[in-house]
PDB file of C-alpha atoms and ligand atoms in Angstrom:
ATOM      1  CA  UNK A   1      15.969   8.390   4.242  1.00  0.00           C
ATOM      2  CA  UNK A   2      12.450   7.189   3.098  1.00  0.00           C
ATOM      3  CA  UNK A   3      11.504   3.291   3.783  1.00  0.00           C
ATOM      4  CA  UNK A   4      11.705   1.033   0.902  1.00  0.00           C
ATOM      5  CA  UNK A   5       8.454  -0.930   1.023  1.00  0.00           C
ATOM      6  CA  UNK A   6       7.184  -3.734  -1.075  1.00  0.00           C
ATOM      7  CA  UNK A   7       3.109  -4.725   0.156  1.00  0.00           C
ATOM      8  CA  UNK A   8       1.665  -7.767  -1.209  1.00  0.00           C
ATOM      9  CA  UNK A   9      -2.295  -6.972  -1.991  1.00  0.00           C
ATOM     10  CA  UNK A  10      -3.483 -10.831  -1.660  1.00  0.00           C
ATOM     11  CA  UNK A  11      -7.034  -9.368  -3.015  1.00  0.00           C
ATOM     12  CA  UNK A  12      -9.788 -12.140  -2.853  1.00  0.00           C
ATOM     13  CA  UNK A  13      -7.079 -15.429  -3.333  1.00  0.00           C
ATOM     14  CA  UNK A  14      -5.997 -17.796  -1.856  1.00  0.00           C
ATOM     15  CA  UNK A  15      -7.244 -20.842   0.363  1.00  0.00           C
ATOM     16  CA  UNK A  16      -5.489 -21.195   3.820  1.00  0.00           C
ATOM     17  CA  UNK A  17      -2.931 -23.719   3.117  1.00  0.00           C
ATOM     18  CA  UNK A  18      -2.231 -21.952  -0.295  1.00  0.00           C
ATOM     19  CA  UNK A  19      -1.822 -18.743   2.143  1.00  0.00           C
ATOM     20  CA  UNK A  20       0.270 -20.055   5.248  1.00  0.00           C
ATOM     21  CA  UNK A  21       2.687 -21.876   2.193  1.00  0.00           C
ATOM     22  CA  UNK A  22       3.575 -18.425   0.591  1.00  0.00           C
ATOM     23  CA  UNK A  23       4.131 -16.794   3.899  1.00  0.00           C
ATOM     24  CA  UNK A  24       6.603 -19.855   4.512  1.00  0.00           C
ATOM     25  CA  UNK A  25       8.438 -19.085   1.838  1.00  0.00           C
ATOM     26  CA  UNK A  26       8.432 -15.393   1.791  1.00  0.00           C
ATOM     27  CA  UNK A  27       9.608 -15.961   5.576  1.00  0.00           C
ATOM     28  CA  UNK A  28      12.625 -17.871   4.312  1.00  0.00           C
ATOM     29  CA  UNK A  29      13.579 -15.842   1.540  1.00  0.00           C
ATOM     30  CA  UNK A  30      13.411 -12.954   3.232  1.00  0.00           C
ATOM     31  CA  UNK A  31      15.846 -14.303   5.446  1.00  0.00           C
ATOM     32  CA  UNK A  32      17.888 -15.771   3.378  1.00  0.00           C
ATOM     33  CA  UNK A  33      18.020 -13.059   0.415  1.00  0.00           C
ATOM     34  CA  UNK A  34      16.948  -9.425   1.394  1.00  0.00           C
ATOM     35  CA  UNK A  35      18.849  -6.714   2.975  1.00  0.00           C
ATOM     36  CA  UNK A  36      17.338  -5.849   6.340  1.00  0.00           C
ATOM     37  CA  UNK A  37      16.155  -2.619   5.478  1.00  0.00           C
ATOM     38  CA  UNK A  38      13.651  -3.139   2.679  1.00  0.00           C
ATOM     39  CA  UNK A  39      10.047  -3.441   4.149  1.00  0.00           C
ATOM     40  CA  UNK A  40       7.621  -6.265   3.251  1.00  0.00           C
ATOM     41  CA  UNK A  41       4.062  -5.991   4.159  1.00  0.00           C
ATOM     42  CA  UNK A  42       2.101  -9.153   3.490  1.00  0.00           C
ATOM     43  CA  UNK A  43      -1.699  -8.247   3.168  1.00  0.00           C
ATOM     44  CA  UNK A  44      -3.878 -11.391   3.006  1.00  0.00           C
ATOM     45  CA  UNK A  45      -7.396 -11.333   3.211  1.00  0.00           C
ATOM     46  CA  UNK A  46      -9.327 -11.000   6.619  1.00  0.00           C
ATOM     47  CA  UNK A  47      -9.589 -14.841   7.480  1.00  0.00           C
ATOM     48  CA  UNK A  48      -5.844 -15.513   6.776  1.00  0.00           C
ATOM     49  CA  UNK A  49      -4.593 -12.790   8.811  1.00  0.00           C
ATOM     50  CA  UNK A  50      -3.807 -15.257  11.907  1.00  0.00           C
ATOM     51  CA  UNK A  51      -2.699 -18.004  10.312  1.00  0.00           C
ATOM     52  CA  UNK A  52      -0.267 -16.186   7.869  1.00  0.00           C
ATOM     53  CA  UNK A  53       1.405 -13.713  10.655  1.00  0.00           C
ATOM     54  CA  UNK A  54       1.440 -16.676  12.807  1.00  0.00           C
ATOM     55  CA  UNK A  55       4.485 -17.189  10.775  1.00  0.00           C
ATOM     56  CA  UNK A  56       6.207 -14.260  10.618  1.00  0.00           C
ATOM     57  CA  UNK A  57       8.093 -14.634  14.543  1.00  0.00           C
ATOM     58  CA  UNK A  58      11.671 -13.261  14.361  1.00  0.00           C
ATOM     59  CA  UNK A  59      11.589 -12.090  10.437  1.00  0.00           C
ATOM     60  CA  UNK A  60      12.182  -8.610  10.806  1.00  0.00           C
ATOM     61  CA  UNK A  61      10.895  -6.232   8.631  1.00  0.00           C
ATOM     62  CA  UNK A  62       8.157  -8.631   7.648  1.00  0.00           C
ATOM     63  CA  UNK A  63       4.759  -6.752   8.471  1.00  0.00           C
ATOM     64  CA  UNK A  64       0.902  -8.218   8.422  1.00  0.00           C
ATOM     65  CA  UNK A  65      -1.780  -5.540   6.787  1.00  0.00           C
ATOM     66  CA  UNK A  66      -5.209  -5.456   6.217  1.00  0.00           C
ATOM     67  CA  UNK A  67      -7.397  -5.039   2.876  1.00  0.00           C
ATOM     68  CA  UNK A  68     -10.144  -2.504   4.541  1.00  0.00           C
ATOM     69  CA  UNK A  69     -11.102  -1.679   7.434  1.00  0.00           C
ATOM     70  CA  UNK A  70     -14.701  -0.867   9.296  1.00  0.00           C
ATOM     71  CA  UNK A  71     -15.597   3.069   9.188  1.00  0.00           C
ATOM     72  CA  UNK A  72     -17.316   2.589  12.651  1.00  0.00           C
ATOM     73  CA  UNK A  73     -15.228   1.492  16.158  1.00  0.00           C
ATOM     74  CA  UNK A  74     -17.719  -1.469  17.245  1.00  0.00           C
ATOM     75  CA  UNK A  75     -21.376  -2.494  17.104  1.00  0.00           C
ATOM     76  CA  UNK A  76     -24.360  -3.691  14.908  1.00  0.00           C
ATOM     77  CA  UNK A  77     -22.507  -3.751  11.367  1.00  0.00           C
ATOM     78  CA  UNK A  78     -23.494  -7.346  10.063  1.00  0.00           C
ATOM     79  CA  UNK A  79     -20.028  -8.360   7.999  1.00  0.00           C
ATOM     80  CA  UNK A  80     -17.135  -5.762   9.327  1.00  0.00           C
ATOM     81  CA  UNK A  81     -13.784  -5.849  10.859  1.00  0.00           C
ATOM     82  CA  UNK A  82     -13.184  -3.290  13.117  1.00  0.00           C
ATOM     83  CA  UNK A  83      -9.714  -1.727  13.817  1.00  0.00           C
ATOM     84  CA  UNK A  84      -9.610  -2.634  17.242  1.00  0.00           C
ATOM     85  CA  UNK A  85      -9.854  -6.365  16.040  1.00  0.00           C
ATOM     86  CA  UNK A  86      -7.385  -5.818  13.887  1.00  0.00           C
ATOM     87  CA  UNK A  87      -5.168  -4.398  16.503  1.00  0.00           C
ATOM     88  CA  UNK A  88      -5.391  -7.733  18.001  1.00  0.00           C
ATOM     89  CA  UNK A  89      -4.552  -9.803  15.333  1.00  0.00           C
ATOM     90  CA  UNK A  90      -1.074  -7.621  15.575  1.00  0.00           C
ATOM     91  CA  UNK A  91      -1.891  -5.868  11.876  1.00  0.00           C
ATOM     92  CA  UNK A  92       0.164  -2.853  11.421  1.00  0.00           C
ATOM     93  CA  UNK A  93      -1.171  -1.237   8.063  1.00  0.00           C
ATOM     94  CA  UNK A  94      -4.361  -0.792   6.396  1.00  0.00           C
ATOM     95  CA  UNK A  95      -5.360  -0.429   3.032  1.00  0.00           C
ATOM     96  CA  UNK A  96      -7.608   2.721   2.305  1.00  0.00           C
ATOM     97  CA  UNK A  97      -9.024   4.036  -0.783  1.00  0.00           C
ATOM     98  CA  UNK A  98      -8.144   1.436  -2.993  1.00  0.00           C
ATOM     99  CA  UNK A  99      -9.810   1.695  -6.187  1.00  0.00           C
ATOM    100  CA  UNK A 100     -11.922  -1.586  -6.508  1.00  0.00           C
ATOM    101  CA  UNK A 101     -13.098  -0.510  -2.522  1.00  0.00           C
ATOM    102  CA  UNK A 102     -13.775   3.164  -4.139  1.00  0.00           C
ATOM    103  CA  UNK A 103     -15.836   1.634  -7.515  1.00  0.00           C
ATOM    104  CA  UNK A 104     -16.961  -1.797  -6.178  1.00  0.00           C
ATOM    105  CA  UNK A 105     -18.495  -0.821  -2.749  1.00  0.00           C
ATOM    106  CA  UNK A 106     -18.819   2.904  -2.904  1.00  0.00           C
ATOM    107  CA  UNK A 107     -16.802   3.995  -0.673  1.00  0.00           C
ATOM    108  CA  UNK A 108     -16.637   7.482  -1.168  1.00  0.00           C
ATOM    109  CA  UNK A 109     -14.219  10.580   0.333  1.00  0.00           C
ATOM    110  CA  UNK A 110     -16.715  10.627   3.674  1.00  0.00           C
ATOM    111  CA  UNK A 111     -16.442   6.797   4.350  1.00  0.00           C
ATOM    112  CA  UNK A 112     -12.605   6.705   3.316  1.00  0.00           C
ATOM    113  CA  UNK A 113     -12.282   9.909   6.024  1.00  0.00           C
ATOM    114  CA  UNK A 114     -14.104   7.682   8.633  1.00  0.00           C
ATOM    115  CA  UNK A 115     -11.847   4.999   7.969  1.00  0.00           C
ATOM    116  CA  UNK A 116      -8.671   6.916   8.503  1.00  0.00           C
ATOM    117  CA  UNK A 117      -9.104   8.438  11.520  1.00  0.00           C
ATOM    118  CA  UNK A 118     -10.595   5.262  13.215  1.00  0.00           C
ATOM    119  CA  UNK A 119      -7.351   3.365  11.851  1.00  0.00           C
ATOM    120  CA  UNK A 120      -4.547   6.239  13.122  1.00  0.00           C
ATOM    121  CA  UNK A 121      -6.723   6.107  16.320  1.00  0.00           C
ATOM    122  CA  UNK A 122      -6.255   2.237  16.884  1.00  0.00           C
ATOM    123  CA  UNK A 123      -2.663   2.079  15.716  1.00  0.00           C
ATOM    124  CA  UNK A 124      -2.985   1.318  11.958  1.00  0.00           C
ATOM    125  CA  UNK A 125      -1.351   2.799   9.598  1.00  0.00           C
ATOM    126  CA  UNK A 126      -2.867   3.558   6.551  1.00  0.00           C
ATOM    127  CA  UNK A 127      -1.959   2.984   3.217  1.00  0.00           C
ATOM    128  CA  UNK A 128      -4.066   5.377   1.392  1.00  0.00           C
ATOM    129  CA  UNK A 129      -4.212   4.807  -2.489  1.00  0.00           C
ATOM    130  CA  UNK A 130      -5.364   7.300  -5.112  1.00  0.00           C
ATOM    131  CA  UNK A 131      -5.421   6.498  -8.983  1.00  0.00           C
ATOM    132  CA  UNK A 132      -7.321   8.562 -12.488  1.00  0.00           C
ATOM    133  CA  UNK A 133      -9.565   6.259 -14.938  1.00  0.00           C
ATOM    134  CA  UNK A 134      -7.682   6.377 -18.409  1.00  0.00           C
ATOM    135  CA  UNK A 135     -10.646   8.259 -19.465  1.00  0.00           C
ATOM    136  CA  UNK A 136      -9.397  10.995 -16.850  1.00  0.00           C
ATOM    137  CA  UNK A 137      -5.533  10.589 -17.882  1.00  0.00           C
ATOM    138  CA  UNK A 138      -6.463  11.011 -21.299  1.00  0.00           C
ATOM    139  CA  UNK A 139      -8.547  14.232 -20.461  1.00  0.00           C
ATOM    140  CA  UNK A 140      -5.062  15.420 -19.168  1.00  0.00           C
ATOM    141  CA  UNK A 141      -6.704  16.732 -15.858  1.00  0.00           C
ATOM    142  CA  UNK A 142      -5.225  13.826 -13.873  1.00  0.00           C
ATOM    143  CA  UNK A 143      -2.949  15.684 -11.799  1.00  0.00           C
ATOM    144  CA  UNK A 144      -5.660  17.812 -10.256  1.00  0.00           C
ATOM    145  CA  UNK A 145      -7.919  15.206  -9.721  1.00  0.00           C
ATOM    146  CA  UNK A 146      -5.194  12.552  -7.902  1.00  0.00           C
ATOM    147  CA  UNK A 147      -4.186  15.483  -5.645  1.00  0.00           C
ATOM    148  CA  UNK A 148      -7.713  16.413  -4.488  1.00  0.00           C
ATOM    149  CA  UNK A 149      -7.953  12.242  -3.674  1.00  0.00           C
ATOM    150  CA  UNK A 150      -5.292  13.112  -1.472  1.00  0.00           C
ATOM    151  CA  UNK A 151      -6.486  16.229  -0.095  1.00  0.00           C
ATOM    152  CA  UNK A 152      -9.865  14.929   0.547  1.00  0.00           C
ATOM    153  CA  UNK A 153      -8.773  12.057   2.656  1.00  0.00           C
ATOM    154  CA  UNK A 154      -5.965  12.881   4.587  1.00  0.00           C
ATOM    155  CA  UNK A 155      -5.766  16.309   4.810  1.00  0.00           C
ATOM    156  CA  UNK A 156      -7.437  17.183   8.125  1.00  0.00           C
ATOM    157  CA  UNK A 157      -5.263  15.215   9.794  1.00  0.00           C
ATOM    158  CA  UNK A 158      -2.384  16.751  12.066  1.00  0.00           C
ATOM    159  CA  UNK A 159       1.260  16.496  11.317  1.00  0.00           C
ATOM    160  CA  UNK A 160       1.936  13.922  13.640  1.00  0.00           C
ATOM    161  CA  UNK A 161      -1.389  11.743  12.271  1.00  0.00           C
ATOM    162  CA  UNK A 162       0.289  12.316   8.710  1.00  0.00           C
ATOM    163  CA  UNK A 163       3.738  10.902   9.602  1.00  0.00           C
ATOM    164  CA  UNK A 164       1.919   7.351  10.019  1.00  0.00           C
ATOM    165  CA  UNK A 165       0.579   7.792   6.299  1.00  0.00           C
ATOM    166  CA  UNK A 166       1.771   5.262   3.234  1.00  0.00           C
ATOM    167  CA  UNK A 167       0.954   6.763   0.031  1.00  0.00           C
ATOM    168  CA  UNK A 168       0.201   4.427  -2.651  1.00  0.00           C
ATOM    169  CA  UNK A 169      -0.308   6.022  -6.506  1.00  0.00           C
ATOM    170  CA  UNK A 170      -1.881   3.148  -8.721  1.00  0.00           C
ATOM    171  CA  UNK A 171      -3.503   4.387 -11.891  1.00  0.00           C
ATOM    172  CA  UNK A 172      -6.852   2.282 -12.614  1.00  0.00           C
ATOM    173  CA  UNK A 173      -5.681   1.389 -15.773  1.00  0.00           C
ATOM    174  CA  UNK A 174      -2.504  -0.131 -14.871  1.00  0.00           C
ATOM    175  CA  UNK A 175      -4.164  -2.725 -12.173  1.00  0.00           C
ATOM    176  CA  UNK A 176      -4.364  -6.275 -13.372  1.00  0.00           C
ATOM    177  CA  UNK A 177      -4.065  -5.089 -16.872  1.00  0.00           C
ATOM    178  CA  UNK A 178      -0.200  -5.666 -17.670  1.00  0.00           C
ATOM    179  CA  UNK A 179      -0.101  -2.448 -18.809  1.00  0.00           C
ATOM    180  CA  UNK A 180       2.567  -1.072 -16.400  1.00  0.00           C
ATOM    181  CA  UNK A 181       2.750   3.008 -16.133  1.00  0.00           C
ATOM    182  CA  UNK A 182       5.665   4.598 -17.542  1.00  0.00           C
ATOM    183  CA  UNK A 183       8.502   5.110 -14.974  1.00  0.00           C
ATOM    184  CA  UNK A 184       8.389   9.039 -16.394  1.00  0.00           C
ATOM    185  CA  UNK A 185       4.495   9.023 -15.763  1.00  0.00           C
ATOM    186  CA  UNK A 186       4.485   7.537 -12.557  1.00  0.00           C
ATOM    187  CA  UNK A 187       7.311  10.064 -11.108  1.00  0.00           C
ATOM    188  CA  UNK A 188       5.498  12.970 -12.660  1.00  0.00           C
ATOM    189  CA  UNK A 189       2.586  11.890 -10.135  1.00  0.00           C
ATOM    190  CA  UNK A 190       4.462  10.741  -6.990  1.00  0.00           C
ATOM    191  CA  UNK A 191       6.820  13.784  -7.223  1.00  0.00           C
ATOM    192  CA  UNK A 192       3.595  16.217  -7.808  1.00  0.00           C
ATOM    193  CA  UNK A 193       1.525  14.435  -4.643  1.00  0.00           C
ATOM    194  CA  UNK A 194       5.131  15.047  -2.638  1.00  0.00           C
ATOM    195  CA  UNK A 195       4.825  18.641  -3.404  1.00  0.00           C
ATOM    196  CA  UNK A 196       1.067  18.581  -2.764  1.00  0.00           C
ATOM    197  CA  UNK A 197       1.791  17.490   0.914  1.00  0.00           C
ATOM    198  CA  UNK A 198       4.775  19.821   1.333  1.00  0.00           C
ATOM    199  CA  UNK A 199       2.521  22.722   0.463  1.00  0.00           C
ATOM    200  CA  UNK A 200       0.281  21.618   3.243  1.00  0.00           C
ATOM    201  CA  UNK A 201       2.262  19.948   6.019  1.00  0.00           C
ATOM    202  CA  UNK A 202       6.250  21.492   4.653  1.00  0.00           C
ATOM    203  CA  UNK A 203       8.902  19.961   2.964  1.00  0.00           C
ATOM    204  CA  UNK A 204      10.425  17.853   5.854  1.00  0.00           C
ATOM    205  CA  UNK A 205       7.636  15.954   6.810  1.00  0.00           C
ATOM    206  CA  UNK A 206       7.085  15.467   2.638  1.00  0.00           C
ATOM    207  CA  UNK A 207      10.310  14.334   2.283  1.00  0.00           C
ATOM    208  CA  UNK A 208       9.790  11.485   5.000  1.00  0.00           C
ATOM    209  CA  UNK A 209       6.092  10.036   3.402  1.00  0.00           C
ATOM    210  CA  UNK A 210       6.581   6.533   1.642  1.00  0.00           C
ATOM    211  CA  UNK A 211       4.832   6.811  -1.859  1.00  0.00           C
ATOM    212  CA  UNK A 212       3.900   3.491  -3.459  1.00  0.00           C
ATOM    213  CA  UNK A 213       3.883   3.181  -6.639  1.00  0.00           C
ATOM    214  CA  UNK A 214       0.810   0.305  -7.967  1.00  0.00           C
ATOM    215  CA  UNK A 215      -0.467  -1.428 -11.177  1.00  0.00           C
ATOM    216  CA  UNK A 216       1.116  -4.612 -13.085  1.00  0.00           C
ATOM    217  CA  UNK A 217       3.970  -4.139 -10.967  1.00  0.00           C
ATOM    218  CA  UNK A 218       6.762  -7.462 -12.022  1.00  0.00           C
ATOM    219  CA  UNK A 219       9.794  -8.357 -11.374  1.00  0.00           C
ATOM    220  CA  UNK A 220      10.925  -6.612 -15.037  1.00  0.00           C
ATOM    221  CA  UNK A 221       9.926  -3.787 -14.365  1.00  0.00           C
ATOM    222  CA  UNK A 222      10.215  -3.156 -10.589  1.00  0.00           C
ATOM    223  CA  UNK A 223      13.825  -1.605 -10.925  1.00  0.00           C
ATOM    224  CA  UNK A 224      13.121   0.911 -13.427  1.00  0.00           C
ATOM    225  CA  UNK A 225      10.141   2.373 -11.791  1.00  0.00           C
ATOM    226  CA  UNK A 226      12.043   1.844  -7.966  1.00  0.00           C
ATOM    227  CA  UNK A 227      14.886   4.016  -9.531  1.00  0.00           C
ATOM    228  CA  UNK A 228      12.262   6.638  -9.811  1.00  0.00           C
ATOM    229  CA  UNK A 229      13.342   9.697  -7.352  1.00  0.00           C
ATOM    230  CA  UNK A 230      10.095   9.411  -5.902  1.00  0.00           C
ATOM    231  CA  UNK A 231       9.351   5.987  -6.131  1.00  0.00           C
ATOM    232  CA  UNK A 232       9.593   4.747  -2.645  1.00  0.00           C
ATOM    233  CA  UNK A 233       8.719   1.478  -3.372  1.00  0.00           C
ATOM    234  CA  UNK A 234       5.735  -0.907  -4.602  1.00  0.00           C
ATOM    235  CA  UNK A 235       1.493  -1.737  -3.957  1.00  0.00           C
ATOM    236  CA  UNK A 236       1.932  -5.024  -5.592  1.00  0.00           C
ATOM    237  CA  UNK A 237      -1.305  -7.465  -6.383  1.00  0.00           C
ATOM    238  CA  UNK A 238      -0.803 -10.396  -8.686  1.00  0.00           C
ATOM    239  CA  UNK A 239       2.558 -10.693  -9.019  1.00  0.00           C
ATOM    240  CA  UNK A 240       2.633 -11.005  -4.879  1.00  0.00           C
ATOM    241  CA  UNK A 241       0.614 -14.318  -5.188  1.00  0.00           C
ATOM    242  CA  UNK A 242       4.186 -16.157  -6.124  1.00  0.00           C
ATOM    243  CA  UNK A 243       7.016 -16.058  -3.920  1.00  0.00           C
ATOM    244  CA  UNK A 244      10.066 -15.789  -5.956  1.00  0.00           C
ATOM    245  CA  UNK A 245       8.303 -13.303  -8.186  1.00  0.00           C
ATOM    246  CA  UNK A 246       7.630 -10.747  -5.206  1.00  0.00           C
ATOM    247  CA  UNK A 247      10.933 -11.218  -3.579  1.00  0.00           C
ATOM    248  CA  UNK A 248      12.048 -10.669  -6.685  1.00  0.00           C
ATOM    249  CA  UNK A 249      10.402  -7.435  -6.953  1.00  0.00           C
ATOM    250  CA  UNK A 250      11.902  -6.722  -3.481  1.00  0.00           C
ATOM    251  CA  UNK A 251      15.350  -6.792  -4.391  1.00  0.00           C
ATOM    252  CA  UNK A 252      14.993  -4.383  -7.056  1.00  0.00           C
ATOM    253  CA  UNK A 253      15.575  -0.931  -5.175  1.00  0.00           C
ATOM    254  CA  UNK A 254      18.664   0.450  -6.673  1.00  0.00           C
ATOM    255  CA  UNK A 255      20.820   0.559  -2.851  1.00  0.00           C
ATOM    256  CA  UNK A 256      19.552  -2.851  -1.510  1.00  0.00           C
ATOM    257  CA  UNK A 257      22.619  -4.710  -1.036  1.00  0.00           C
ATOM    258  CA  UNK A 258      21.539  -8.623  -1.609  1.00  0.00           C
ATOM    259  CA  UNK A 259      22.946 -10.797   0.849  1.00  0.00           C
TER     260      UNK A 259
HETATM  261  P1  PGA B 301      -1.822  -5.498  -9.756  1.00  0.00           P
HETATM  262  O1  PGA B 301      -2.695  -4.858  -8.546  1.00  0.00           O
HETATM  263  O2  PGA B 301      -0.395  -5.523  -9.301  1.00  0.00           O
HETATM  264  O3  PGA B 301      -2.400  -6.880  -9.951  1.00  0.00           O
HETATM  265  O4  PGA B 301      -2.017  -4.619 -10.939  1.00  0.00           O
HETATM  266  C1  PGA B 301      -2.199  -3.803  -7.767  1.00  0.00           C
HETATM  267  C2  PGA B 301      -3.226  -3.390  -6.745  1.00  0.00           C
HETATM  268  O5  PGA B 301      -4.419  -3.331  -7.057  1.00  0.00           O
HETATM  269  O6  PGA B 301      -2.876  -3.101  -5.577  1.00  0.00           O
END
């Protein structure tokens, strides 16, 4: 069976004390609430990353990503993280390709490549996000496009590099817009990018990849779209900024029995 994961995308919020409070009390009601086997992966930003996994001792399934990544292992790049760094401050995933990193700063397939095979290398796992404009959705040729994202990024790796892979789908006009994807659009895409890596790396390995769904995910509307056959879980931004409301969103998989 595929790991239910819900990841917390802090984005560029939060002071420290705002930060180490919301771990506290995702801590405790992940304790207190969750069934063991639904993943949480709190993603602050770079400067909180000690402070806020400081917290997490003895919460299981309770995991400390990263927002990006540097494309280079060490050296004269005024203003980057490197993996190895990362390594150390006991982060365990790694966003990769996420849409306001692709339009924002540029990063394009050859950078996002770099950055994927320096994380795998060092340990990280990456969660690597695709998404079409609406301009492209509403072209129709969305499909296409989402699995070349895919393709492009990930698909020289081996099969054992591609087992460590998250897959998170998050359509740029669902992110921060309240305007949630349709639980039958999103499973059209996640089950088409399933089939996309079966074709390349067979239908077992497929079957094991985690694929995110991302975009004005709530606690409304995280059941419908986690009853989705292909709908391993959720890439969550501002709703992950308040506790209840992301463990909320947690204990909406359809088989998670609540404590
Ligand atoms: P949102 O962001 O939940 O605020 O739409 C999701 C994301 O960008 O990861």
């Amino acid at each position: 069976m595929r790991p239910q994961i819900v990841a917390g995308n802090w984005k560029m919020n939060l002071s420290q004390s705002q930060a180490q409070a919301l771990t506290s009390e995702i801590v405790g009601m992940r304790r207190d609430e969750l069934h063991q086997a639904v993943e949480l992966i709190l993603i602050p930003p770079f400067v909180h990353l000690k402070s806020v996994g400081g917290l997490f001792e003895h919460t299981p399934n309770l995991h400390l990503g990263s927002q990006n990544v540097a494309a280079y292992e060490a050296g004269a790049y005024t203003g980057e993280i490197s993996a190895q760094m990362l390594q150390d401050y006991q982060v365990e995933y790694v966003i990769i390709g996420h849409s306001e990193r692709r339009g924002y700063f540029a990063e394009n397939a050859d950078i996002l490549v770099q950055k994927v095979n320096i994380a795998l290398k060092n340990g990280l796992r990456p969660i690597f996000c695709c998404g079409e404009s609406l301009e492209m959705r509403e072209k129709g040729d969305y499909l296409a496009f989402l699995k070349n994202q895919i393709s492009e990024g990930l698909f020289h790796l081996s099969a054992q590099e591609f087992e460590k892979i998250v897959i998170a789908y998050e359509p740029i006009w669902a992110i921060g817009t309240g305007r949630t994807a349709e639980v039958a659009q999103a499973q059209e895409v996640h089950q088409a990018l399933r089939q996309h890596v079966a074709a390349q790396y067979g239908q077992n390995l497929a079957a094991q990849i985690p694929i995110l769904y991302g975009g004005s995910v709530n606690a409304k509307n995280a059941a419908e779209l986690f009853a989705a056959p292909d709908i391993d879980g959720g890439l969550v931004g501002g709703a992950s900024l308040k506790s209840r409301e992301f463990i909320e969103i947690a204990k909406s998989f359809p088989k998670a029995d609540v404590l």
